């Protein structure tokens, strides 16, 4: 079973990969897109950054490879 944070982290990465060609997306926009609070997304992004996943420069194939 996948944790809630892991699931929303996956949603966030998928959304970033989906919208990669649109450029920068704020954490507020991303949080709204995946239906979580800004604070909760910040916790998730912090974990992703700790694992060296750059949430501003993901490409679809890199996202899936790093998860």
Short mmCIF file of N, CA, C and O in Angstrom, two decimals:
data_model
loop_
_atom_site.label_atom_id
_atom_site.label_comp_id
_atom_site.label_asym_id
_atom_site.label_seq_id
_atom_site.Cartn_x
_atom_site.Cartn_y
_atom_site.Cartn_z
N UNK A 1 0.84 -1.18 0.00
CA UNK A 1 0.00 0.00 0.00
C UNK A 1 0.88 1.24 0.00
O UNK A 1 1.89 1.30 0.69
N UNK A 2 0.49 2.24 -0.76
CA UNK A 2 1.25 3.47 -0.90
C UNK A 2 0.74 4.51 0.10
O UNK A 2 -0.47 4.65 0.29
N UNK A 3 1.65 5.24 0.73
CA UNK A 3 1.24 6.27 1.67
C UNK A 3 0.59 7.45 0.92
O UNK A 3 0.77 7.62 -0.28
N UNK A 4 -0.14 8.23 1.67
CA UNK A 4 -0.81 9.40 1.08
C UNK A 4 0.21 10.38 0.52
O UNK A 4 0.04 10.90 -0.58
N UNK A 5 1.29 10.62 1.27
CA UNK A 5 2.33 11.54 0.77
C UNK A 5 2.96 11.02 -0.51
O UNK A 5 3.21 11.78 -1.43
N UNK A 6 3.22 9.73 -0.55
CA UNK A 6 3.80 9.14 -1.76
C UNK A 6 2.84 9.28 -2.94
O UNK A 6 3.26 9.62 -4.05
N UNK A 7 1.56 9.05 -2.69
CA UNK A 7 0.57 9.15 -3.76
C UNK A 7 0.49 10.59 -4.29
O UNK A 7 0.53 10.81 -5.49
N UNK A 8 0.42 11.57 -3.38
CA UNK A 8 0.36 12.95 -3.83
C UNK A 8 1.69 13.40 -4.45
O UNK A 8 1.71 14.24 -5.34
N UNK A 9 2.80 12.85 -3.99
CA UNK A 9 4.09 13.13 -4.63
C UNK A 9 4.09 12.64 -6.07
O UNK A 9 4.59 13.32 -6.97
N UNK A 10 3.53 11.47 -6.27
CA UNK A 10 3.41 10.92 -7.62
C UNK A 10 2.49 11.79 -8.48
O UNK A 10 2.81 12.09 -9.63
N UNK A 11 1.36 12.22 -7.90
CA UNK A 11 0.45 13.11 -8.64
C UNK A 11 1.16 14.41 -9.02
O UNK A 11 1.02 14.89 -10.14
N UNK A 12 1.93 14.96 -8.08
CA UNK A 12 2.64 16.21 -8.33
C UNK A 12 3.66 16.04 -9.46
O UNK A 12 3.74 16.86 -10.37
N UNK A 13 4.43 14.96 -9.40
CA UNK A 13 5.43 14.70 -10.45
C UNK A 13 4.77 14.50 -11.80
O UNK A 13 5.25 14.99 -12.82
N UNK A 14 3.66 13.77 -11.81
CA UNK A 14 2.95 13.53 -13.07
C UNK A 14 2.41 14.84 -13.64
O UNK A 14 2.50 15.09 -14.84
N UNK A 15 1.87 15.70 -12.78
CA UNK A 15 1.34 16.98 -13.23
C UNK A 15 2.46 17.87 -13.76
O UNK A 15 2.31 18.53 -14.79
N UNK A 16 3.59 17.89 -13.08
CA UNK A 16 4.74 18.67 -13.55
C UNK A 16 5.23 18.17 -14.91
O UNK A 16 5.55 18.95 -15.80
N UNK A 17 5.29 16.86 -15.06
CA UNK A 17 5.72 16.29 -16.33
C UNK A 17 4.72 16.60 -17.44
O UNK A 17 5.10 16.95 -18.55
N UNK A 18 3.43 16.52 -17.10
CA UNK A 18 2.38 16.80 -18.07
C UNK A 18 2.45 18.25 -18.55
O UNK A 18 2.23 18.53 -19.73
N UNK A 19 2.76 19.17 -17.66
CA UNK A 19 2.78 20.60 -17.99
C UNK A 19 4.19 21.14 -18.20
O UNK A 19 4.41 22.35 -18.16
N UNK A 20 5.16 20.27 -18.44
CA UNK A 20 6.56 20.68 -18.55
C UNK A 20 6.76 21.79 -19.58
O UNK A 20 7.48 22.74 -19.34
N UNK A 21 6.11 21.67 -20.73
CA UNK A 21 6.30 22.64 -21.81
C UNK A 21 5.72 24.01 -21.48
O UNK A 21 6.03 25.00 -22.15
N UNK A 22 4.93 24.12 -20.43
CA UNK A 22 4.34 25.40 -20.03
C UNK A 22 5.27 26.22 -19.16
O UNK A 22 4.99 27.36 -18.84
N UNK A 23 6.40 25.65 -18.75
CA UNK A 23 7.37 26.37 -17.94
C UNK A 23 7.09 26.26 -16.45
O UNK A 23 6.52 25.29 -15.98
N UNK A 24 7.50 27.29 -15.72
CA UNK A 24 7.41 27.30 -14.26
C UNK A 24 5.96 27.20 -13.79
O UNK A 24 5.07 27.82 -14.35
N UNK A 25 5.76 26.42 -12.74
CA UNK A 25 4.46 26.35 -12.08
C UNK A 25 4.71 26.54 -10.59
O UNK A 25 5.62 25.93 -10.02
N UNK A 26 3.96 27.42 -9.97
CA UNK A 26 4.14 27.69 -8.55
C UNK A 26 3.59 26.52 -7.73
O UNK A 26 2.76 25.74 -8.20
N UNK A 27 4.04 26.43 -6.49
CA UNK A 27 3.53 25.38 -5.64
C UNK A 27 2.04 25.58 -5.37
O UNK A 27 1.30 24.61 -5.21
N UNK A 28 1.58 26.83 -5.34
CA UNK A 28 0.16 27.10 -5.14
C UNK A 28 -0.66 26.56 -6.30
O UNK A 28 -1.68 25.89 -6.10
N UNK A 29 -0.19 26.81 -7.53
CA UNK A 29 -0.89 26.28 -8.72
C UNK A 29 -0.88 24.76 -8.71
O UNK A 29 -1.90 24.12 -9.02
N UNK A 30 0.26 24.19 -8.36
CA UNK A 30 0.38 22.73 -8.34
C UNK A 30 -0.52 22.14 -7.25
O UNK A 30 -1.21 21.15 -7.49
N UNK A 31 -0.53 22.75 -6.08
CA UNK A 31 -1.39 22.27 -4.99
C UNK A 31 -2.85 22.30 -5.41
O UNK A 31 -3.60 21.34 -5.16
N UNK A 32 -3.26 23.38 -6.06
CA UNK A 32 -4.65 23.47 -6.53
C UNK A 32 -4.95 22.40 -7.57
O UNK A 32 -6.04 21.83 -7.59
N UNK A 33 -3.99 22.12 -8.43
CA UNK A 33 -4.19 21.14 -9.51
C UNK A 33 -4.36 19.71 -8.97
O UNK A 33 -5.06 18.91 -9.57
N UNK A 34 -3.69 19.41 -7.85
CA UNK A 34 -3.79 18.05 -7.31
C UNK A 34 -4.64 18.00 -6.03
O UNK A 34 -4.68 16.98 -5.36
N UNK A 35 -5.30 19.11 -5.73
CA UNK A 35 -6.27 19.17 -4.63
C UNK A 35 -5.68 18.90 -3.25
O UNK A 35 -6.21 18.10 -2.48
N UNK A 36 -4.54 19.54 -2.95
CA UNK A 36 -3.96 19.48 -1.60
C UNK A 36 -3.66 20.91 -1.15
O UNK A 36 -3.61 21.83 -1.96
N UNK A 37 -3.43 21.08 0.13
CA UNK A 37 -3.08 22.41 0.65
C UNK A 37 -1.65 22.76 0.27
O UNK A 37 -0.82 21.88 0.02
N UNK A 38 -1.36 24.06 0.25
CA UNK A 38 0.00 24.52 -0.04
C UNK A 38 1.00 23.94 0.96
O UNK A 38 2.09 23.51 0.59
N UNK A 39 0.62 23.95 2.23
CA UNK A 39 1.52 23.45 3.27
C UNK A 39 1.86 21.98 3.10
O UNK A 39 3.01 21.58 3.27
N UNK A 40 0.86 21.19 2.77
CA UNK A 40 1.07 19.76 2.57
C UNK A 40 1.96 19.53 1.35
O UNK A 40 2.88 18.70 1.39
N UNK A 41 1.72 20.28 0.28
CA UNK A 41 2.55 20.14 -0.91
C UNK A 41 3.99 20.55 -0.61
O UNK A 41 4.93 19.93 -1.09
N UNK A 42 4.17 21.60 0.19
CA UNK A 42 5.53 22.02 0.57
C UNK A 42 6.28 20.89 1.28
O UNK A 42 7.46 20.68 1.04
N UNK A 43 5.58 20.15 2.14
CA UNK A 43 6.21 19.00 2.80
C UNK A 43 6.63 17.95 1.78
O UNK A 43 7.72 17.38 1.88
N UNK A 44 5.76 17.70 0.82
CA UNK A 44 6.05 16.70 -0.21
C UNK A 44 7.22 17.16 -1.08
O UNK A 44 8.14 16.39 -1.36
N UNK A 45 7.21 18.42 -1.48
CA UNK A 45 8.28 18.97 -2.32
C UNK A 45 9.61 18.90 -1.57
O UNK A 45 10.64 18.56 -2.14
N UNK A 46 9.56 19.18 -0.28
CA UNK A 46 10.78 19.10 0.53
C UNK A 46 11.35 17.68 0.51
O UNK A 46 12.57 17.51 0.36
N UNK A 47 10.49 16.70 0.64
CA UNK A 47 10.94 15.30 0.57
C UNK A 47 11.51 14.97 -0.80
O UNK A 47 12.53 14.29 -0.92
N UNK A 48 10.84 15.44 -1.85
CA UNK A 48 11.33 15.18 -3.21
C UNK A 48 12.68 15.84 -3.44
O UNK A 48 13.58 15.24 -4.04
N UNK A 49 12.83 17.08 -2.96
CA UNK A 49 14.11 17.78 -3.12
C UNK A 49 15.20 17.05 -2.36
O UNK A 49 16.34 16.96 -2.83
N UNK A 50 14.86 16.54 -1.20
CA UNK A 50 15.82 15.79 -0.40
C UNK A 50 16.32 14.56 -1.16
O UNK A 50 17.45 14.14 -1.00
N UNK A 51 15.45 14.01 -1.97
CA UNK A 51 15.80 12.84 -2.78
C UNK A 51 16.35 13.23 -4.15
O UNK A 51 16.43 12.42 -5.05
N UNK A 52 16.67 14.52 -4.31
CA UNK A 52 17.32 15.05 -5.52
C UNK A 52 16.42 15.03 -6.75
O UNK A 52 16.89 14.91 -7.87
N UNK A 53 15.13 15.15 -6.55
CA UNK A 53 14.21 15.29 -7.68
C UNK A 53 13.91 16.77 -7.79
O UNK A 53 13.29 17.35 -6.91
N UNK A 54 14.36 17.40 -8.84
CA UNK A 54 14.14 18.82 -9.04
C UNK A 54 12.75 19.03 -9.61
O UNK A 54 12.47 18.71 -10.75
N UNK A 55 11.85 19.62 -8.83
CA UNK A 55 10.46 19.75 -9.26
C UNK A 55 10.26 20.85 -10.29
O UNK A 55 9.20 20.95 -10.88
N UNK A 56 11.26 21.67 -10.56
CA UNK A 56 11.09 22.70 -11.58
C UNK A 56 11.66 22.29 -12.94
O UNK A 56 11.43 22.96 -13.93
N UNK A 57 12.40 21.19 -13.01
CA UNK A 57 13.04 20.79 -14.26
C UNK A 57 12.77 19.34 -14.65
O UNK A 57 13.59 18.70 -15.30
N UNK A 58 11.64 18.82 -14.23
CA UNK A 58 11.34 17.42 -14.55
C UNK A 58 10.88 17.28 -16.01
O UNK A 58 10.18 18.11 -16.53
N UNK A 59 11.28 16.19 -16.59
CA UNK A 59 10.75 15.79 -17.90
C UNK A 59 10.00 14.49 -17.66
O UNK A 59 10.29 13.76 -16.73
N UNK A 60 9.04 14.20 -18.49
CA UNK A 60 8.18 13.05 -18.25
C UNK A 60 8.97 11.75 -18.06
O UNK A 60 8.74 11.01 -17.11
N UNK A 61 9.93 11.48 -18.92
CA UNK A 61 10.66 10.22 -18.81
C UNK A 61 11.56 10.21 -17.59
O UNK A 61 11.76 9.17 -16.97
N UNK A 62 12.11 11.35 -17.19
CA UNK A 62 12.95 11.40 -16.00
C UNK A 62 12.11 11.23 -14.74
O UNK A 62 12.55 10.59 -13.79
N UNK A 63 10.93 11.78 -14.75
CA UNK A 63 10.05 11.68 -13.59
C UNK A 63 9.77 10.24 -13.27
O UNK A 63 9.93 9.80 -12.13
N UNK A 64 9.33 9.49 -14.24
CA UNK A 64 8.98 8.10 -14.01
C UNK A 64 10.21 7.27 -13.64
O UNK A 64 10.12 6.37 -12.81
N UNK A 65 11.36 7.62 -14.20
CA UNK A 65 12.58 6.87 -13.90
C UNK A 65 13.05 7.11 -12.47
O UNK A 65 13.64 6.22 -11.85
N UNK A 66 12.79 8.30 -11.93
CA UNK A 66 13.26 8.64 -10.58
C UNK A 66 12.32 8.24 -9.47
O UNK A 66 12.65 8.37 -8.31
N UNK A 67 11.13 7.77 -9.81
CA UNK A 67 10.19 7.41 -8.74
C UNK A 67 10.42 6.05 -8.27
O UNK A 67 10.69 5.14 -8.17
#
